[in-house]
Short mmCIF file of C-alpha atoms in Angstrom, two decimals:
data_model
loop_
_atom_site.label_atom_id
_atom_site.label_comp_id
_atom_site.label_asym_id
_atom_site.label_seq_id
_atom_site.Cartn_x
_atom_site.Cartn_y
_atom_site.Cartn_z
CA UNK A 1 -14.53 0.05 -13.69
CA UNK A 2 -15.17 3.80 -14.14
CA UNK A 3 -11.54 4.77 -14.18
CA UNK A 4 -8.49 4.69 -15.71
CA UNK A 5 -5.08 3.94 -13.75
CA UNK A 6 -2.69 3.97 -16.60
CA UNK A 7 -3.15 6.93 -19.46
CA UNK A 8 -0.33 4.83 -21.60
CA UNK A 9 1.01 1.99 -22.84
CA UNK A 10 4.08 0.86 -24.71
CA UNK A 11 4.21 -2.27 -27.04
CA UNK A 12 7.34 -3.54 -26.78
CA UNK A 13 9.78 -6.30 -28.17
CA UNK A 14 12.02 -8.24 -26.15
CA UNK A 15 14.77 -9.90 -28.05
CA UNK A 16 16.39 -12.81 -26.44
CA UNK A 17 20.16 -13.00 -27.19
CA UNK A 18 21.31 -16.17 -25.52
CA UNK A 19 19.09 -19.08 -24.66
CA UNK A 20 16.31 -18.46 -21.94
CA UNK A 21 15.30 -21.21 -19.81
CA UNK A 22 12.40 -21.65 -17.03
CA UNK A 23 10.90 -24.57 -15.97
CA UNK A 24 7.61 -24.99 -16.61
CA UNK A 25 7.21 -28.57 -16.86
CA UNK A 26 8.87 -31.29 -15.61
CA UNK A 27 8.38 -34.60 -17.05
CA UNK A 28 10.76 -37.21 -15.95
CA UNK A 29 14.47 -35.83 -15.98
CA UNK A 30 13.45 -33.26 -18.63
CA UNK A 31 12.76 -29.77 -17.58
CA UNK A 32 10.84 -27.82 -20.40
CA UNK A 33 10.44 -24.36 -21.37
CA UNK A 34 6.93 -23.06 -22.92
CA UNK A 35 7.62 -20.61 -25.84
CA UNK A 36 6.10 -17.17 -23.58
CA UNK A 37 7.36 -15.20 -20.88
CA UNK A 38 5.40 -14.54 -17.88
CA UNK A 39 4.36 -11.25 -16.47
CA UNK A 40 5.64 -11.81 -12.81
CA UNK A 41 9.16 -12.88 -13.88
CA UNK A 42 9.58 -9.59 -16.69
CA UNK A 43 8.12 -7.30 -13.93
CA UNK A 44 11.40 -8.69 -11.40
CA UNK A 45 13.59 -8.07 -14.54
CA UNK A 46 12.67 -5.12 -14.87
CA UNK A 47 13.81 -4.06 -11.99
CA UNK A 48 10.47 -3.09 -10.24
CA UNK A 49 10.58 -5.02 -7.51
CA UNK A 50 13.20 -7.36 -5.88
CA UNK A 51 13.11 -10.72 -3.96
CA UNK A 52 15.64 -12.20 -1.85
CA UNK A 53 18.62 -14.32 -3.78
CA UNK A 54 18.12 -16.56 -0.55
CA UNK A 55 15.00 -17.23 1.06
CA UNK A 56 15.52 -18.96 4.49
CA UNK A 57 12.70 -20.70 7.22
CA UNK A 58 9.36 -19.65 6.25
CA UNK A 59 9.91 -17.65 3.34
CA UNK A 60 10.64 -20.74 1.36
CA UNK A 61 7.37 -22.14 2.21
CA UNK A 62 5.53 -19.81 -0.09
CA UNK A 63 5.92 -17.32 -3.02
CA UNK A 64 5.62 -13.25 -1.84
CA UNK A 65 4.36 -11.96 -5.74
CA UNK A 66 1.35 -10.48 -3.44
CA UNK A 67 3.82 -8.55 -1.18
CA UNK A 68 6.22 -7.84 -3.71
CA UNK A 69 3.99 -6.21 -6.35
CA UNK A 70 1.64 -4.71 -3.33
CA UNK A 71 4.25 -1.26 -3.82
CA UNK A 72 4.06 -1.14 -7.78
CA UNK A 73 0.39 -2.19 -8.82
CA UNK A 74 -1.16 1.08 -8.77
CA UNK A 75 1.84 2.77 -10.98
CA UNK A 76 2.41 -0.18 -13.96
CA UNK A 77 1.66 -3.29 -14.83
CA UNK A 78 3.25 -5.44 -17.91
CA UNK A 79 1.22 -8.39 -19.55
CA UNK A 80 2.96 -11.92 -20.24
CA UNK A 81 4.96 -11.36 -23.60
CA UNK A 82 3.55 -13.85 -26.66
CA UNK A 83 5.98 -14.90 -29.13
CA UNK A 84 6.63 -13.41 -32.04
CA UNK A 85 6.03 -15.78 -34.85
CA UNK A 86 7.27 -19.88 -34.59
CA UNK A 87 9.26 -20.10 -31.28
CA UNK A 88 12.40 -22.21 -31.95
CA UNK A 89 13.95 -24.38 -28.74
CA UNK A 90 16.99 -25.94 -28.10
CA UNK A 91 17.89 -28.86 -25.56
CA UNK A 92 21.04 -29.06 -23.62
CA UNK A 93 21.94 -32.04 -21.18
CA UNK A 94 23.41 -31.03 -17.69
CA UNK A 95 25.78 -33.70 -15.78
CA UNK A 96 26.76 -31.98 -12.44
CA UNK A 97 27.45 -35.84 -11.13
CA UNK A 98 30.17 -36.55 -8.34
CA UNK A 99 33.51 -37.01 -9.13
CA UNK A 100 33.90 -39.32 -6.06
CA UNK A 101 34.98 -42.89 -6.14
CA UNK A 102 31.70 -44.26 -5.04
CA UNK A 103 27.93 -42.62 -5.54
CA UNK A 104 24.62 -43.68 -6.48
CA UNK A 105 21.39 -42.51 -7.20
CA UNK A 106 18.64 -41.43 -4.83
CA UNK A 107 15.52 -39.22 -4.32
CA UNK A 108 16.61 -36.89 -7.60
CA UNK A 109 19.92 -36.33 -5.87
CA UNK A 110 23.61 -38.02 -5.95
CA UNK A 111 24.57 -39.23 -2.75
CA UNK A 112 27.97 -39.60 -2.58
CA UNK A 113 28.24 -40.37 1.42
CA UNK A 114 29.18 -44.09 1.49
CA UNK A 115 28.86 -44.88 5.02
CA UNK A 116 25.03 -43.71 5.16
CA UNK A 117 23.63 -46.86 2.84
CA UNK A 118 23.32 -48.99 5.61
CA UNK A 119 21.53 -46.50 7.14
CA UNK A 120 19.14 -46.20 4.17
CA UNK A 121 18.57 -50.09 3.92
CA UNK A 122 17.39 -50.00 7.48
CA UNK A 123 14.75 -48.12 6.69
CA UNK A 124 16.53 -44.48 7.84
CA UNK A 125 16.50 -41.46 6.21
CA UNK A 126 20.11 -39.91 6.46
CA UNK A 127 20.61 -36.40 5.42
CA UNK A 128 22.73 -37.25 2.24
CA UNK A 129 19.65 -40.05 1.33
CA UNK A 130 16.76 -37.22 1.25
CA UNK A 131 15.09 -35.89 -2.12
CA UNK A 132 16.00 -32.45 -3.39
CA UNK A 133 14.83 -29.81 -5.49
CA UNK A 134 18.08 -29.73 -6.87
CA UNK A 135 18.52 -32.32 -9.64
CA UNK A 136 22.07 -33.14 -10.81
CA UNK A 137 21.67 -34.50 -14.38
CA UNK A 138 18.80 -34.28 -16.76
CA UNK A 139 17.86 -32.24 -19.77
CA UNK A 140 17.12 -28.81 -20.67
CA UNK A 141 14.21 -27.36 -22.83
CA UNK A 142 15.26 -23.83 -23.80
CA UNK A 143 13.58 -20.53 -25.94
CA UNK A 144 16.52 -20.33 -28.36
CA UNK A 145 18.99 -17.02 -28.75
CA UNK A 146 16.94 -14.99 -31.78
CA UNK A 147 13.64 -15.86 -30.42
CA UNK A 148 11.61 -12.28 -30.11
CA UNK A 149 8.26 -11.76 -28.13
CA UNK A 150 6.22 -8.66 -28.18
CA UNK A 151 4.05 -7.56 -25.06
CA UNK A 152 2.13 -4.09 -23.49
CA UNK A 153 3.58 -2.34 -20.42
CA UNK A 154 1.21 -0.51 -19.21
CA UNK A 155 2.43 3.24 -16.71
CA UNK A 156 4.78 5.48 -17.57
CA UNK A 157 8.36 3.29 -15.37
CA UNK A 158 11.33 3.68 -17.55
CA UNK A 159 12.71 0.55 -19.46
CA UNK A 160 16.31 -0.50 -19.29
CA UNK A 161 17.71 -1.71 -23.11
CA UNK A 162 18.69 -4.81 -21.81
CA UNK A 163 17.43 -6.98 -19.21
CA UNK A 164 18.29 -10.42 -17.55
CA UNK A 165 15.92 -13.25 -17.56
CA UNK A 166 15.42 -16.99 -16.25
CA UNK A 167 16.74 -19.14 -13.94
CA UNK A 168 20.42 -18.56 -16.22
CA UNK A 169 19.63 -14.69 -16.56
CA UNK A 170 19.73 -14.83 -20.19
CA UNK A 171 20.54 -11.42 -21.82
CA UNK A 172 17.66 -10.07 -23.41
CA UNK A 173 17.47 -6.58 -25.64
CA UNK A 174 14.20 -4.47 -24.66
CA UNK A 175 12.86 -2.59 -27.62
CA UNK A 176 9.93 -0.16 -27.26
CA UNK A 177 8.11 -0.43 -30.84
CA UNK A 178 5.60 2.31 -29.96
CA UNK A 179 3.72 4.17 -27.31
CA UNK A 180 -0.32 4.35 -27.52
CA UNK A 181 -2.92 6.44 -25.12
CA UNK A 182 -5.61 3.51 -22.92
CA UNK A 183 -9.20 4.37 -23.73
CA UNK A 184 -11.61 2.54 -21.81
CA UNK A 185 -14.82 0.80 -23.75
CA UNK A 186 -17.72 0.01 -22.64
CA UNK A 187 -19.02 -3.35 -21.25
CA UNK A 188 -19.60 -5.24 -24.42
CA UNK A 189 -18.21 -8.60 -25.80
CA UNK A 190 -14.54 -8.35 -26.93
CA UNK A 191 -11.82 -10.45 -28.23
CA UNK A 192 -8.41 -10.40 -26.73
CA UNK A 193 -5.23 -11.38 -28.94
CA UNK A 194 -2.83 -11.03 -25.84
CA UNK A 195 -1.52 -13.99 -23.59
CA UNK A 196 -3.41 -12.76 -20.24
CA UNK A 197 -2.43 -14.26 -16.69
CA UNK A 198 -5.29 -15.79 -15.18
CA UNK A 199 -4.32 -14.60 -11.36
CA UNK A 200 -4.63 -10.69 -12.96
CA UNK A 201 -8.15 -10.86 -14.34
CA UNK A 202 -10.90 -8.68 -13.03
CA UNK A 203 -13.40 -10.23 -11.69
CA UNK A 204 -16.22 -8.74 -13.34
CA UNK A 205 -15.88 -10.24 -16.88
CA UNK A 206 -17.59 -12.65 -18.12
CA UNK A 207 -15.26 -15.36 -19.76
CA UNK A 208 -17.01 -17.36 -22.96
CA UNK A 209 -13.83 -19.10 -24.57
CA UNK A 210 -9.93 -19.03 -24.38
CA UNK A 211 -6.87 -21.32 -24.77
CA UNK A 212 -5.01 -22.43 -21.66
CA UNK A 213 -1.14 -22.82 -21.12
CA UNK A 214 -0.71 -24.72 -18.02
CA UNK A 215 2.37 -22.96 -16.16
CA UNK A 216 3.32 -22.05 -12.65
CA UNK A 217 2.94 -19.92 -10.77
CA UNK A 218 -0.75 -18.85 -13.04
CA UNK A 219 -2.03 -19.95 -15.85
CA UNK A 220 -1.92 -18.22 -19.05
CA UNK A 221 -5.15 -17.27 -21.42
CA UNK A 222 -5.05 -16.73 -24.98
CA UNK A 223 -7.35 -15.94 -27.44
CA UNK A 224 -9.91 -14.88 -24.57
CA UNK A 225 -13.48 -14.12 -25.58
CA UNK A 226 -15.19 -11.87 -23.34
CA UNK A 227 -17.80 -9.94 -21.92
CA UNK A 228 -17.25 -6.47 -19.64
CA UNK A 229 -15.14 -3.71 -19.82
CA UNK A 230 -12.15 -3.54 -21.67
CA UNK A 231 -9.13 -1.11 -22.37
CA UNK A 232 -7.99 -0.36 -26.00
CA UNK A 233 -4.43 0.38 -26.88
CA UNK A 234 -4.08 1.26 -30.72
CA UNK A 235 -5.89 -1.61 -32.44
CA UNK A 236 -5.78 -3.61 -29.31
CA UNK A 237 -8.20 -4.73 -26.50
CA UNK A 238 -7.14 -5.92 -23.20
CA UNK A 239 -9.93 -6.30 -20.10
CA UNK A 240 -9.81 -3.37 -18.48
CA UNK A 241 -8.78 -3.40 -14.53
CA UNK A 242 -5.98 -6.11 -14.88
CA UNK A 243 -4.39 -5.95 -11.81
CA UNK A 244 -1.37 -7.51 -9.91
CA UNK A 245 -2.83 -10.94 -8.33
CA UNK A 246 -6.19 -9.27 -8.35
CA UNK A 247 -8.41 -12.50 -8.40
CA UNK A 248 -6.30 -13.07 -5.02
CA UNK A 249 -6.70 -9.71 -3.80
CA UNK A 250 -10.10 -9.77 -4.02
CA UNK A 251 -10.09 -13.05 -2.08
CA UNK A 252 -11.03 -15.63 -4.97
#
């Protein structure tokens, strides 16, 4: 890559001031949170983009991040935030269980609809008897309040002091520590300190060791070893062209 689409960058700190929760494993009836926060879900708290609170027919067949970024990828771009020391997590059970004088337990749901069980012993699947993605009791794995992370945002967008995150929108304070110019190096091997998403990598590095967090919707990199081009912020080294689901962009 011969050019440069950000001239500056901004380390920041994000502070989170009430417990943040996404789930990004699900073992059992325990939903867990990993101790980072992803790129894609800072960039919609930010307030670049937007999705629909409701997502009806289609639309709920597949995530848009392609469509939604499409307008902001040439303009800025923020890396998942790393933590910020040990992250600490609480765990918090949820019971939203019927009230009602009869219910039992089906496909991760409560059915509550008496007169459908004879329906579901013959073999029938009545609406009340069907799984959903909606689980009514279980537990919670979540980034406790006082938890800080620390992450580069990349373009010259305003940042709001606070912002809300996760599926609770958690409060978190936004705190820019310091502003740096991107220099481009080049192609050589480097070592990258930042948590990287895996979907945003150019394609033209070569990759000789990292550490994987498993997490939807991409997998996060750490500790990535590399070959190719690379952008330097301060003391820091990124790959340079980290773009916006560019692995998918450019059909990989």
């Amino acid at each position: 890559m011969s050019t440069i689409p950000f001239s500056q960058a901004k380390l920041i700190e994000l502070n989170c001031l009430e417990p943040v929760f996404f789930a990004s494993r699900e073992l059992s009836d325990t939903y867990y949170t990993e101790g980072l926060l992803g790129n894609y879900a800072l960039t919609y708290a930010l307030g670049w983009v937007n999705s629909p609170y409701r997502l009806q027919g289609q639309a709920t067949g597949r995530p848009t991040y392609k469509e939604d970024f499409q307008t902001i990828a040439q303009s800025c771009y923020i890396l998942p935030a790393s933590p910020i020391g040990r992250v600490t997590f609480r765990f918090e059970r949820f019971n939203a269980l019927s009230d009602a004088y009869w219910y039992t337990m089906t496909n991760n749901r409560v059915a509550t609809a008496r007169e459908d069980l004879p329906l579901q012993r013959q073999g029938k699947k009545p609406s009340s008897f069907r799984a959903s993605n909606f689980p009514q009791t279980g537990r919670l794995r979540m980034i406790e309040r006082g938890n800080k992370f620390q992450t580069l945002v990349f373009g010259n967008q305003q940042l709001p002091d606070y912002i809300r995150l996760g599926k609770f929108a958690s409060k978190v304070k936004v705190n820019v520590l310091k502003e740096f110019p991107v220099t481009l190096l080049p192609p050589g091997e480097y070592q990258s300190q930042f948590y990287l998403n895996v979907a945003d990598l150019p394609t033209q590095i070569e990759v000789f060791a990292f550490d994987l967090i498993s997490i939807p919707p991409a997998p996060i990199l750490k500790n990535l070893h590399f070959r190719g081009a690379a952008w330097q912020i301060g003391e820091m080294i990124v790959p340079a062209g980290l773009h916006y689901c560019g692995r998918e962009n450019r059909n990989e």
